[in-house]
CSV table of C-alpha atoms in Angstrom, one decimal:
chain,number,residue,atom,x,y,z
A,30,UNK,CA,37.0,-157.2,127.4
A,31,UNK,CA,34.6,-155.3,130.3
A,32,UNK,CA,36.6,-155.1,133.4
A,33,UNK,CA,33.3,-152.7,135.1
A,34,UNK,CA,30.0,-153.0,134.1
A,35,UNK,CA,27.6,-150.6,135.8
A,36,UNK,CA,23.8,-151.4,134.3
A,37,UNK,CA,20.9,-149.4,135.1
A,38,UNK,CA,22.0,-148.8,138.7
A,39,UNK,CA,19.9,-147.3,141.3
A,40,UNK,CA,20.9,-147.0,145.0
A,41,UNK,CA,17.6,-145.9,147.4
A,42,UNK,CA,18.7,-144.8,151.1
A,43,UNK,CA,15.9,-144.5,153.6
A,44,UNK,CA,15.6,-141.0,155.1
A,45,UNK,CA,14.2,-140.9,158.7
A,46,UNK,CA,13.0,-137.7,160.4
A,47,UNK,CA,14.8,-135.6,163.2
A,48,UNK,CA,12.2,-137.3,166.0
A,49,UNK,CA,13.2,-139.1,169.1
A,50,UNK,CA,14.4,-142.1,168.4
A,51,UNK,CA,13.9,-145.1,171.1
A,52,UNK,CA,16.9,-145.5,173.7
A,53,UNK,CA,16.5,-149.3,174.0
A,54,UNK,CA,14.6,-152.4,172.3
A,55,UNK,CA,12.9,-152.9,176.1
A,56,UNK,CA,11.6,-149.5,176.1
A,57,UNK,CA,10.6,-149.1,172.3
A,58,UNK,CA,8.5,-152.6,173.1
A,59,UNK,CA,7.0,-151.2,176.2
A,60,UNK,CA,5.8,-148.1,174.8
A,61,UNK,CA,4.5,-150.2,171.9
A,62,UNK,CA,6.4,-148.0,169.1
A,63,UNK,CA,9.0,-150.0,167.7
A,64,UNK,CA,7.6,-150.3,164.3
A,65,UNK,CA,6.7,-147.0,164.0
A,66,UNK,CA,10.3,-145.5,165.2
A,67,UNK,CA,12.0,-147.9,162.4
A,68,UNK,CA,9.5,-146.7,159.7
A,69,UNK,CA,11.9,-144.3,157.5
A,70,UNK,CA,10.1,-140.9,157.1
A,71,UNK,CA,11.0,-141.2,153.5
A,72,UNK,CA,13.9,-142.0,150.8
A,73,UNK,CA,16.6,-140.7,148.8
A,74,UNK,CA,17.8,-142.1,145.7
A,75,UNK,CA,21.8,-140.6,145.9
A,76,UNK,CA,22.0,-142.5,142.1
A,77,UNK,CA,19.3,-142.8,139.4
A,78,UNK,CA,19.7,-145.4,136.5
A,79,UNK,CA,23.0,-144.7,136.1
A,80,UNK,CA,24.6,-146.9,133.4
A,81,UNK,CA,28.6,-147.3,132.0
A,82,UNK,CA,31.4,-150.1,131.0
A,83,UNK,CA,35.1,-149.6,131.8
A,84,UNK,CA,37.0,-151.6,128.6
A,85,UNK,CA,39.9,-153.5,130.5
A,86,UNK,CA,42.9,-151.2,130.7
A,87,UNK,CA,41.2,-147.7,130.4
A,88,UNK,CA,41.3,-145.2,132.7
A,89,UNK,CA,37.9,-144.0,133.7
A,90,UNK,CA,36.7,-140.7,135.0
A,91,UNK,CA,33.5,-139.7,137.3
A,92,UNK,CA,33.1,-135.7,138.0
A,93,UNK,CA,30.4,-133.7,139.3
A,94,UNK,CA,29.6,-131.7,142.0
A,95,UNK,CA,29.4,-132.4,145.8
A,96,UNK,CA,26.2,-134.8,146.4
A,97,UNK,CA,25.9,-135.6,143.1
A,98,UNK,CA,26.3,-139.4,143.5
A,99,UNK,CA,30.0,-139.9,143.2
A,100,UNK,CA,31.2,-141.6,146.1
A,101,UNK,CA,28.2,-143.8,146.0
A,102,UNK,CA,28.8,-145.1,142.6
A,103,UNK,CA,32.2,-145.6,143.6
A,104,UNK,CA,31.1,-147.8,146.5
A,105,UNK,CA,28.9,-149.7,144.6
A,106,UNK,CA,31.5,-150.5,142.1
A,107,UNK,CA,33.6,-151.6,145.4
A,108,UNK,CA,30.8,-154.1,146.4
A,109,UNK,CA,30.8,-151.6,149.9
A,110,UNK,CA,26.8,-151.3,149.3
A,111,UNK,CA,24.6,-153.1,146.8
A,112,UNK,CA,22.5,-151.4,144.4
A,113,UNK,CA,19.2,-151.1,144.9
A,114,UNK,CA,18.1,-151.7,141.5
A,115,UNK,CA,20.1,-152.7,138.3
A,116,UNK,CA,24.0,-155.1,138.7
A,117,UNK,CA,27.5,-154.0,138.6
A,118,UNK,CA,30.6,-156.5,137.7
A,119,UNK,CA,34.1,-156.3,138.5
A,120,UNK,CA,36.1,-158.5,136.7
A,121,UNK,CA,39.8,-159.3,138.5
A,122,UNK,CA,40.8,-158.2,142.0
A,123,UNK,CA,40.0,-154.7,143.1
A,124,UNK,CA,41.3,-152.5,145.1
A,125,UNK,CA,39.7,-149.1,146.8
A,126,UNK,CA,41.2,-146.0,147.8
A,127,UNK,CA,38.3,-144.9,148.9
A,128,UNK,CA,38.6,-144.8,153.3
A,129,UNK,CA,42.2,-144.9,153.6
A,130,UNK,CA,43.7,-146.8,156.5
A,131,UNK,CA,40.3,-147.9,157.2
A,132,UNK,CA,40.6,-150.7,159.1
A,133,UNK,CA,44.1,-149.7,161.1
A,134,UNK,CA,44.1,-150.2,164.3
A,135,UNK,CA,45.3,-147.3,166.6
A,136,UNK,CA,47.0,-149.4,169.6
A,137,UNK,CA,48.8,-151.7,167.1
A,138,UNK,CA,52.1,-150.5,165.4
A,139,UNK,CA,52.3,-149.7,161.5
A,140,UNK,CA,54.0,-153.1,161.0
A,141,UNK,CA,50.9,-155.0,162.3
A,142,UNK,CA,48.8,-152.7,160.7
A,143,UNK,CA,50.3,-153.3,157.6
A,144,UNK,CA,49.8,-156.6,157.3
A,145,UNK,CA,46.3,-157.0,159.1
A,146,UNK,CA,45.4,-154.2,156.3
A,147,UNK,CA,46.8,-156.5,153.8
A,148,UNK,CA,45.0,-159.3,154.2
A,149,UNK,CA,41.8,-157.2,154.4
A,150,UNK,CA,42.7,-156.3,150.7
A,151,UNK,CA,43.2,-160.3,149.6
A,152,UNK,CA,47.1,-160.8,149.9
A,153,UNK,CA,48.6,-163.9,151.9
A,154,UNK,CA,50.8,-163.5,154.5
A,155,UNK,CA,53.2,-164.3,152.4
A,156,UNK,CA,53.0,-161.8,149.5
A,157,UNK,CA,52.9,-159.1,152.5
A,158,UNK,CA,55.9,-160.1,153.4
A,159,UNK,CA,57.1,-159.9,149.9
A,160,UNK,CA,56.3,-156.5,149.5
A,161,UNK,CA,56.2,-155.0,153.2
A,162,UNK,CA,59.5,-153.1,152.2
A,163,UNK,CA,58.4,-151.4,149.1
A,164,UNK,CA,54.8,-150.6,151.0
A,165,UNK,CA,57.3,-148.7,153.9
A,166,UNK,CA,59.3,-147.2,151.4
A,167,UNK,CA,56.3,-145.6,149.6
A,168,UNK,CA,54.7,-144.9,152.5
A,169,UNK,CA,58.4,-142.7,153.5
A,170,UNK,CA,57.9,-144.2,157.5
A,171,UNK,CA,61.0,-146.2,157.9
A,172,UNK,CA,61.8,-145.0,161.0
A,173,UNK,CA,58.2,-145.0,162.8
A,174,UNK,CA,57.2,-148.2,161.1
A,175,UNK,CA,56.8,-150.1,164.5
A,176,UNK,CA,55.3,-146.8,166.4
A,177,UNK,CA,51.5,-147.6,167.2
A,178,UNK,CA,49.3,-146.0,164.6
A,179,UNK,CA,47.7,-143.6,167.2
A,180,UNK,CA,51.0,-141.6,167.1
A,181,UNK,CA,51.2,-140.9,163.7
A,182,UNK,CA,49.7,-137.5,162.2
A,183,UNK,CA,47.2,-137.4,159.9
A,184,UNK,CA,49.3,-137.7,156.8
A,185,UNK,CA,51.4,-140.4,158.0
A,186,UNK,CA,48.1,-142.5,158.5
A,187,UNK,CA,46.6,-141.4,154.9
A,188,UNK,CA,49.8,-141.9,153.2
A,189,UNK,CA,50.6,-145.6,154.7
A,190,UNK,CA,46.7,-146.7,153.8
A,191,UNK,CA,48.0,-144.9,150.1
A,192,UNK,CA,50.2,-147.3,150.0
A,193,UNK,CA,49.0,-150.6,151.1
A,194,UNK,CA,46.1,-150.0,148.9
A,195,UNK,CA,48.5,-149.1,145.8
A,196,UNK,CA,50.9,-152.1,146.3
A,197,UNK,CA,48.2,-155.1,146.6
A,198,UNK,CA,49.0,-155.2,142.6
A,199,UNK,CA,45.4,-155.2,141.4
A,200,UNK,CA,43.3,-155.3,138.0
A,201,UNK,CA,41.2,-152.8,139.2
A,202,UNK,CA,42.0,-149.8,141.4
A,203,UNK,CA,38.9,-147.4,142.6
A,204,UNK,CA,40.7,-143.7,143.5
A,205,UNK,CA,38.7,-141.4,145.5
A,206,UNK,CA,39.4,-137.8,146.3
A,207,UNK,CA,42.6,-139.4,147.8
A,208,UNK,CA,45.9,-137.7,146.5
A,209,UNK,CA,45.9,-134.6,148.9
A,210,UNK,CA,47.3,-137.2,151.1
A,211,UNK,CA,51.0,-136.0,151.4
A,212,UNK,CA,53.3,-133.1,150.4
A,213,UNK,CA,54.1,-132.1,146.7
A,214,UNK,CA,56.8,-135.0,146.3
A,215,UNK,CA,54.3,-137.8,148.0
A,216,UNK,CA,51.5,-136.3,145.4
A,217,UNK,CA,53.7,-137.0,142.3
A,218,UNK,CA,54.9,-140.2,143.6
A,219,UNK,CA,51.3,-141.5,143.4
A,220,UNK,CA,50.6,-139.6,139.9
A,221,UNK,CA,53.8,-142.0,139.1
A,222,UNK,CA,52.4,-144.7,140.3
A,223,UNK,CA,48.6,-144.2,138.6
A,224,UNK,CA,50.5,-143.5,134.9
A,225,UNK,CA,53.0,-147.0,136.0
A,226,UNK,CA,49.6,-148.9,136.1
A,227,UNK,CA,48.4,-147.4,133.0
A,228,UNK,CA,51.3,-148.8,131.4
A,229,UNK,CA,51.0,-152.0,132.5
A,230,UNK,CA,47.3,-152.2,131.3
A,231,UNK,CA,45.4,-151.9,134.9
A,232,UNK,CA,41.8,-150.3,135.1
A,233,UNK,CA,41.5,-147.6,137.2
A,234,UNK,CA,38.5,-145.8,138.1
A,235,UNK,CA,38.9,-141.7,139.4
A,236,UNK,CA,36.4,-139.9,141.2
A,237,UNK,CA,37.6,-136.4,141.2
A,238,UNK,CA,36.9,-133.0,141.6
A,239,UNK,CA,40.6,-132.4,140.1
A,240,UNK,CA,40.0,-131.3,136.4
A,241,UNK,CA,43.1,-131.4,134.7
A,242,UNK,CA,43.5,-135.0,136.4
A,243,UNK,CA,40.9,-136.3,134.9
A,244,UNK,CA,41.8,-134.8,131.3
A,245,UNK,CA,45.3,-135.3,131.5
A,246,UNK,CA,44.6,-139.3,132.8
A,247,UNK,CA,40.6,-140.5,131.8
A,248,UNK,CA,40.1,-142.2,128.7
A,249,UNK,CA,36.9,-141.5,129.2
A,250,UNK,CA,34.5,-139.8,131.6
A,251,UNK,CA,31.0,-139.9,133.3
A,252,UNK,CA,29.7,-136.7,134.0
A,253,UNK,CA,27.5,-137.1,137.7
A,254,UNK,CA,24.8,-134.7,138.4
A,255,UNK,CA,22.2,-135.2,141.4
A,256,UNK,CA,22.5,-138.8,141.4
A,257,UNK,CA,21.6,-139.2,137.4
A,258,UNK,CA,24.4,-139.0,134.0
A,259,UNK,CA,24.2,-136.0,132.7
A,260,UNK,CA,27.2,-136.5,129.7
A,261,UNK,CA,29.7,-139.4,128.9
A,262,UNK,CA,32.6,-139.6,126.6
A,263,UNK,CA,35.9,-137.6,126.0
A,264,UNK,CA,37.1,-135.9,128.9
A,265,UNK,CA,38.2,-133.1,127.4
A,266,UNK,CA,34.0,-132.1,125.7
A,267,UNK,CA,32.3,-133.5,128.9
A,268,UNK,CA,35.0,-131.5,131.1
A,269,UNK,CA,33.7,-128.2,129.4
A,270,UNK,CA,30.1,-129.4,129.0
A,271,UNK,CA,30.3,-129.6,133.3
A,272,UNK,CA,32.2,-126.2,133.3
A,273,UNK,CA,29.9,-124.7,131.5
A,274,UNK,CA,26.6,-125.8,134.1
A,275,UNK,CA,28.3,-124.8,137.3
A,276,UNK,CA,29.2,-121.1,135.5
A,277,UNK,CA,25.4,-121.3,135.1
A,278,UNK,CA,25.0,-122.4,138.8
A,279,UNK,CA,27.7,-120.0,139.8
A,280,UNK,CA,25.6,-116.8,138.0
A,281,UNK,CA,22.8,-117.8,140.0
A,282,UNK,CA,24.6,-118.3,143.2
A,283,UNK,CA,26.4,-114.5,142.5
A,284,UNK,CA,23.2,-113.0,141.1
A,285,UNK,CA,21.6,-113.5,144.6
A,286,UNK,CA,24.1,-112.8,146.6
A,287,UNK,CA,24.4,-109.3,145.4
A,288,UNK,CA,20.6,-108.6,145.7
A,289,UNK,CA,21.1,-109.9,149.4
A,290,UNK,CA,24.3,-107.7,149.8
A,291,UNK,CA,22.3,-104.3,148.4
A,292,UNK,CA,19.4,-104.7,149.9
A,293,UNK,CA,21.4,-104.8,153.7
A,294,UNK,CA,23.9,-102.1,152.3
A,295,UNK,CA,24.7,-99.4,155.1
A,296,UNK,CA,23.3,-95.4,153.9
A,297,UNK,CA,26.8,-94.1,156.6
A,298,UNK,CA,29.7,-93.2,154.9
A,299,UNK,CA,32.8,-94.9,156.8
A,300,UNK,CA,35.1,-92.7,158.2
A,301,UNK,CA,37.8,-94.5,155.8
A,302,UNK,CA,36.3,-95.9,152.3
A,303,UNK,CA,39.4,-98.2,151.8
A,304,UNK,CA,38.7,-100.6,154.6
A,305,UNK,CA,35.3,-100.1,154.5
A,306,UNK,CA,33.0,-103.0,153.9
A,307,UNK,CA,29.6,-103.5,151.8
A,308,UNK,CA,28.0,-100.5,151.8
A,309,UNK,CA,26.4,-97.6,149.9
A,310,UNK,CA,26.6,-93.7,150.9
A,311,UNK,CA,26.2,-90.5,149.0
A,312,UNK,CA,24.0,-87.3,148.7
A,313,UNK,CA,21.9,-88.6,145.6
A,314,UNK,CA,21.9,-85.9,143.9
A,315,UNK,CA,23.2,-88.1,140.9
A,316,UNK,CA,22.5,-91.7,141.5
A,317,UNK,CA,23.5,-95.0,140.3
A,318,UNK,CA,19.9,-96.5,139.7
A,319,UNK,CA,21.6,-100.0,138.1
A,320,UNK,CA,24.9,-101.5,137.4
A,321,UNK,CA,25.5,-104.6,135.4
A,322,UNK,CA,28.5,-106.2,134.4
A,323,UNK,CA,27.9,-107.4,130.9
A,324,UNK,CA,30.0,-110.0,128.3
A,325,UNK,CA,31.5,-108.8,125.0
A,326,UNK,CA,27.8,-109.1,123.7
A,327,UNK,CA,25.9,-106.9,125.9
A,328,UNK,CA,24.5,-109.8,127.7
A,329,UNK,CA,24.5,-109.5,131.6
A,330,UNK,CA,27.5,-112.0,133.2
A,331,UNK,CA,28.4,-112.8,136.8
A,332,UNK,CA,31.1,-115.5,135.8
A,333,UNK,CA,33.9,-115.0,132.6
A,334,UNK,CA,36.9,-116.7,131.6
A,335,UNK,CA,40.0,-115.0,132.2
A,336,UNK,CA,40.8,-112.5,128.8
A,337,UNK,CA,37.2,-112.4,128.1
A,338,UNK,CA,36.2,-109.0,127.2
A,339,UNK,CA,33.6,-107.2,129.5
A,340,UNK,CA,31.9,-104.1,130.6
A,341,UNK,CA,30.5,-102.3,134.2
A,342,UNK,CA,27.1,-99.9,132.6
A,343,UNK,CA,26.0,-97.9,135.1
A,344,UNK,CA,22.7,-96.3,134.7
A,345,UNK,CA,22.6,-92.8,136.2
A,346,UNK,CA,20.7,-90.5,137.0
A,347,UNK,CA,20.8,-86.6,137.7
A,348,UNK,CA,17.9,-85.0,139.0
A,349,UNK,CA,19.4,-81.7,138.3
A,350,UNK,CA,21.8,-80.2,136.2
A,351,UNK,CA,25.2,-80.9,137.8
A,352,UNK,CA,28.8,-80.9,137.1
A,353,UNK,CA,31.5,-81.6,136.5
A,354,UNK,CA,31.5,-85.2,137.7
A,355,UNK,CA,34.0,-88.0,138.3
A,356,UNK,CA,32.8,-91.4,137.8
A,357,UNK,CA,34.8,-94.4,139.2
A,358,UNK,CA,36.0,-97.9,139.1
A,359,UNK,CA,37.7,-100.4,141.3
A,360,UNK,CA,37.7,-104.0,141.1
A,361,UNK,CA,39.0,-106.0,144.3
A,362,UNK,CA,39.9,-109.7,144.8
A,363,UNK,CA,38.4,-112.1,147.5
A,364,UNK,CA,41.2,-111.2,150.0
A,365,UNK,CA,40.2,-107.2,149.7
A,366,UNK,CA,43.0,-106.3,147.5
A,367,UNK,CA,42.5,-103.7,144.9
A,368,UNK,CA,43.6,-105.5,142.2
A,369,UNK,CA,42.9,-102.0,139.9
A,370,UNK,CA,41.3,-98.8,140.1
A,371,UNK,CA,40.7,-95.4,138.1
A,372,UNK,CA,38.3,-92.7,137.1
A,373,UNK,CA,37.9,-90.4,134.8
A,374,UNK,CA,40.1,-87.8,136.7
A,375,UNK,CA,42.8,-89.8,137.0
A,376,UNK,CA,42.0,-90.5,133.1
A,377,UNK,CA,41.6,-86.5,132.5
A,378,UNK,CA,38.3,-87.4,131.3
A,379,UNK,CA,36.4,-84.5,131.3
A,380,UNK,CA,33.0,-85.5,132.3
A,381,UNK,CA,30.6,-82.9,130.4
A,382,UNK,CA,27.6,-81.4,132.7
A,383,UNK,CA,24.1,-83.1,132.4
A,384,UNK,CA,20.4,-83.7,133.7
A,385,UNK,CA,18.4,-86.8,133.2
A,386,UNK,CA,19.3,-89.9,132.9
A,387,UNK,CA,22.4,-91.6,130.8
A,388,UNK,CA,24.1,-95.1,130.4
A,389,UNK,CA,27.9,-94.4,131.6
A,390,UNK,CA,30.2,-97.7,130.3
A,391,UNK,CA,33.1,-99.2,131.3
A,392,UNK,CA,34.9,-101.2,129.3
A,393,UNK,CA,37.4,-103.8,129.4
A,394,UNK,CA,38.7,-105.1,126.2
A,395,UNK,CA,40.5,-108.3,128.0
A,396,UNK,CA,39.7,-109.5,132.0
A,397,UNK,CA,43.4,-110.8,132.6
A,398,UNK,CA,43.0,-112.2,135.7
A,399,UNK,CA,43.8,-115.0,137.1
A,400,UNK,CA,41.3,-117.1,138.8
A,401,UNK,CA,39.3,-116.3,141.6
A,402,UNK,CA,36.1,-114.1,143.2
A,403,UNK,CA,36.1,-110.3,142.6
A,404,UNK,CA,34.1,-107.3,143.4
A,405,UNK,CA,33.5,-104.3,142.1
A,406,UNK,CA,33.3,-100.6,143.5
A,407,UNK,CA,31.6,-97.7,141.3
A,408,UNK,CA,31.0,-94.1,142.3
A,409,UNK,CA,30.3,-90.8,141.1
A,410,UNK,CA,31.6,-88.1,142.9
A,411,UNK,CA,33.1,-84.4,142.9
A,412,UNK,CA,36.4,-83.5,141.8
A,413,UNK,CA,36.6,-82.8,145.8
A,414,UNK,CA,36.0,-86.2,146.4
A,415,UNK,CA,32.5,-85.6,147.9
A,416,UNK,CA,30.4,-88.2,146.7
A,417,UNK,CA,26.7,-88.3,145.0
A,418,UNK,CA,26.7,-92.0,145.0
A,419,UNK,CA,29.3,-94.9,145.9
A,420,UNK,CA,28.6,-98.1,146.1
A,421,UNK,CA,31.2,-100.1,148.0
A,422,UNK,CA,31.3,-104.1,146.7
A,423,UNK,CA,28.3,-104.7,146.1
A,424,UNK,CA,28.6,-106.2,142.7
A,425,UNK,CA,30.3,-109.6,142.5
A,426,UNK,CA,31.9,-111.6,139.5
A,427,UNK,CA,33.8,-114.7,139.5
A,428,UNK,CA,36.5,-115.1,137.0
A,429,UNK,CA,37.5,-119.5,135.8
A,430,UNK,CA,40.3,-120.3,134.1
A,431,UNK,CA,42.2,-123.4,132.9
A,432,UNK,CA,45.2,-122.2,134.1
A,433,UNK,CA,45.7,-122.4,137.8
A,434,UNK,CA,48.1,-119.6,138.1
A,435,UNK,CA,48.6,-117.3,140.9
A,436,UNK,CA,48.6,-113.9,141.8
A,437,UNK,CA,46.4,-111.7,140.7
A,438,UNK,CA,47.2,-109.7,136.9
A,439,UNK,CA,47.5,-112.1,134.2
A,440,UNK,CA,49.7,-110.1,131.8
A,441,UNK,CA,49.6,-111.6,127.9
A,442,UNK,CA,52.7,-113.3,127.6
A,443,UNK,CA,54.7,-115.8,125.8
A,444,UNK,CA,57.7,-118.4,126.7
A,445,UNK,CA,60.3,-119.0,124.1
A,446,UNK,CA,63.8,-121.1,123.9
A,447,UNK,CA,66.9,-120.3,121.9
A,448,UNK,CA,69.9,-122.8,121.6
A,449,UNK,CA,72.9,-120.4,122.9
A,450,UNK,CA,75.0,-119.9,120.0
């Protein structure tokens, strides 16, 4: 049995321009305009033909990026708008955590609000009344329960919407974006709750942009992208299908962003180079023409997993014969940490004189860090320290990874447990 049934779904918005709009009906129909101030300057389809079924009982995933049609499918599904084009069913009664609390009244205390909230949602006074203790108890506001709603903080509001919503019992429950709603207890308490209703066979539908939700919960998933499906199926294939476009999105977000960062780059040294920013200073009399920051196959990367292998080439060049040199490394995290740095000094590398130019390689047989944005410093310099060439964070990489670790090393490890004896 098909508890949702989304078929060939199209949702059209009208678009109107940033002109003047009229301040009253009197004055539009004075000036003779009112038909032309309510013509829409154009439209914007937010979802394109967008097709799926939800097998009673399943737990069903939507991801994609910001503005790719989420929310709006998630509303239609919720009978909050109506499609454009195509029909969507919802078999049994539904329940959206989509606006929490909306509907609460600020003046009125959480008690009303509860059960005007309630009845909203399709429950009798009654079955409110039935349940109004386990609603507070979720909600954790036993003792502000009759405070008006305008006193509560944020949280408290969220959390006792979160908990109306959840308790109505439904067949279907719509989740969106909606469990950063309380501390780390409150959020397992509602991962509780969502696997409870899996047991007892409820349909659930997730927009999130949480990935290891949706593998460790979905059934299946409908991967979003400006409005039209771009993959459906297992979560875990479509999960790395849509992990694999925004690393291509993310390449050409980084790509640019270091030609804008080079191109400003400052020709004064700072009067200290570890708190200096972007920047690039130097005598030139050996110069870094190019650096790229290359995968395991040569290939030139902005974004890696974390252990991938990787490589900084530096193409240099010396217009005359000089040495010896030092060339240098230093990668550093979003925050401006230096997460590692050497050169061949340090290495005792010696660095043998020479003219021309040359490819100088850095290489790094495993990236273990953790997840995050990182930049990178090269230089060539003296032994003195006086430098030919250093280029201060102008080359950016992003590094994704599974694992949501923190810190910033992530050393190759293992766990293991031994009975004692």
């Amino acid at each position: 049995m098909v508890a949702i049934d989304a078929s060939n779904v199209t949702k059209v918005y009208r678009r109107f321009s940033g002109r003047r709009q009229f301040a009253t009906l009197k004055s539009a129909l004075l000036r003779g305009t009112v038909l032309r101030d309510l013509h829409p300057a154009g439209t914007f389809a937010a979802v394109r033909n967008v097709s799926f079924k939800v097998p009673q009982g399943a737990t069903y995933g939507i991801i994609g990026r910001n503005g790719s049609g989420k929310s709006t499918m998630l509303k239609l599904v919720a009978g909050i708008t109506k499609p454009t084009e195509g029909t969507v069913t919802v078999k049994g009664r539904l329940s959206a955590l989509i606006e929490l609390g909306a509907g609460f009244h600020p003046e009125i205390s959480g008690r009303e609000n509860v059960f005007i909230n309630g009845i909203m949602l399709g429950l009798t006074k009654r079955e409110i009344a039935r349940r109004f203790d386990e609603i507070v108890e979720f909600a954790e506001l036993r003792d502000f329960i009759d405070a008006p709603v305008k006193t509560y903080s944020s949280g408290m509001y969220v959390r006792l919407g979160f908990a109306v919503a959840i308790n109505v019992d439904p067949d279907v429950l719509l989740v969106d974006e909606v469990l950063a709603v309380g501390d780390e207890a409150f959020t397992h308490k509602c991962l509780d709750k969502f696997a409870e209703f899996r047991r007892r066979g409820k349909t659930i539908l997730l927009v999130t942009h949480s990935l290891n939700l949706v593998e460790r919960f979905c059934d299946d998933v409908l991967w979003l992208d400006g409005g039209t499906a771009r993959g459906e199926g297992d979560p875990r294939r479509v999960v790395s299908e849509y992990i694999a476009d925004v690393a291509k999105g993310d390449e050409k977000t980084l790509a640019a962003a270091d030609a804008r960062e080079q191109e400003r780059a400052g020709e004064e040294p700072p009067p200290d180079g570890f708190k200096a920013e972007e920047g690039r200073w130097g005598s030139r009399e050996i110069e870094i023409a190019a650096v790229r920051i290359v995968d395991a196959d040569g290939a030139p990367r902005h974004v890696f997993q974390s252990g991938d292998a990787a490589a900084v080439e530096m193409t240099v060049r010396a217009h005359s014969k000089v040495g010896p040199v030092v060339f240098g490394v230093s990668i550093f995290n979003a925050d401006g940490v230096c997460c590692y740095g050497t050169n061949t000094s340090i290495e005792e590398l010696p660095v043998p004189e020479f003219e021309g130019e040359q490819t100088v390689t850095f290489r790094i047989r495993s990236l273990d860090l953790v997840e995050g944005s990182y930049k990178l410093d090269v230089a060539v310099h003296r032994e003195d320290g006086y430098a030919y060439d250093y280029h201060r964070l102008l080359y950016s990489f992003r590094v994704h990874s599974r694992t949501k670790d923190v810190g910033i090393f992530r050393p190759a490890h293992t766990w293991e447990f031994r009975p004692l004896a």
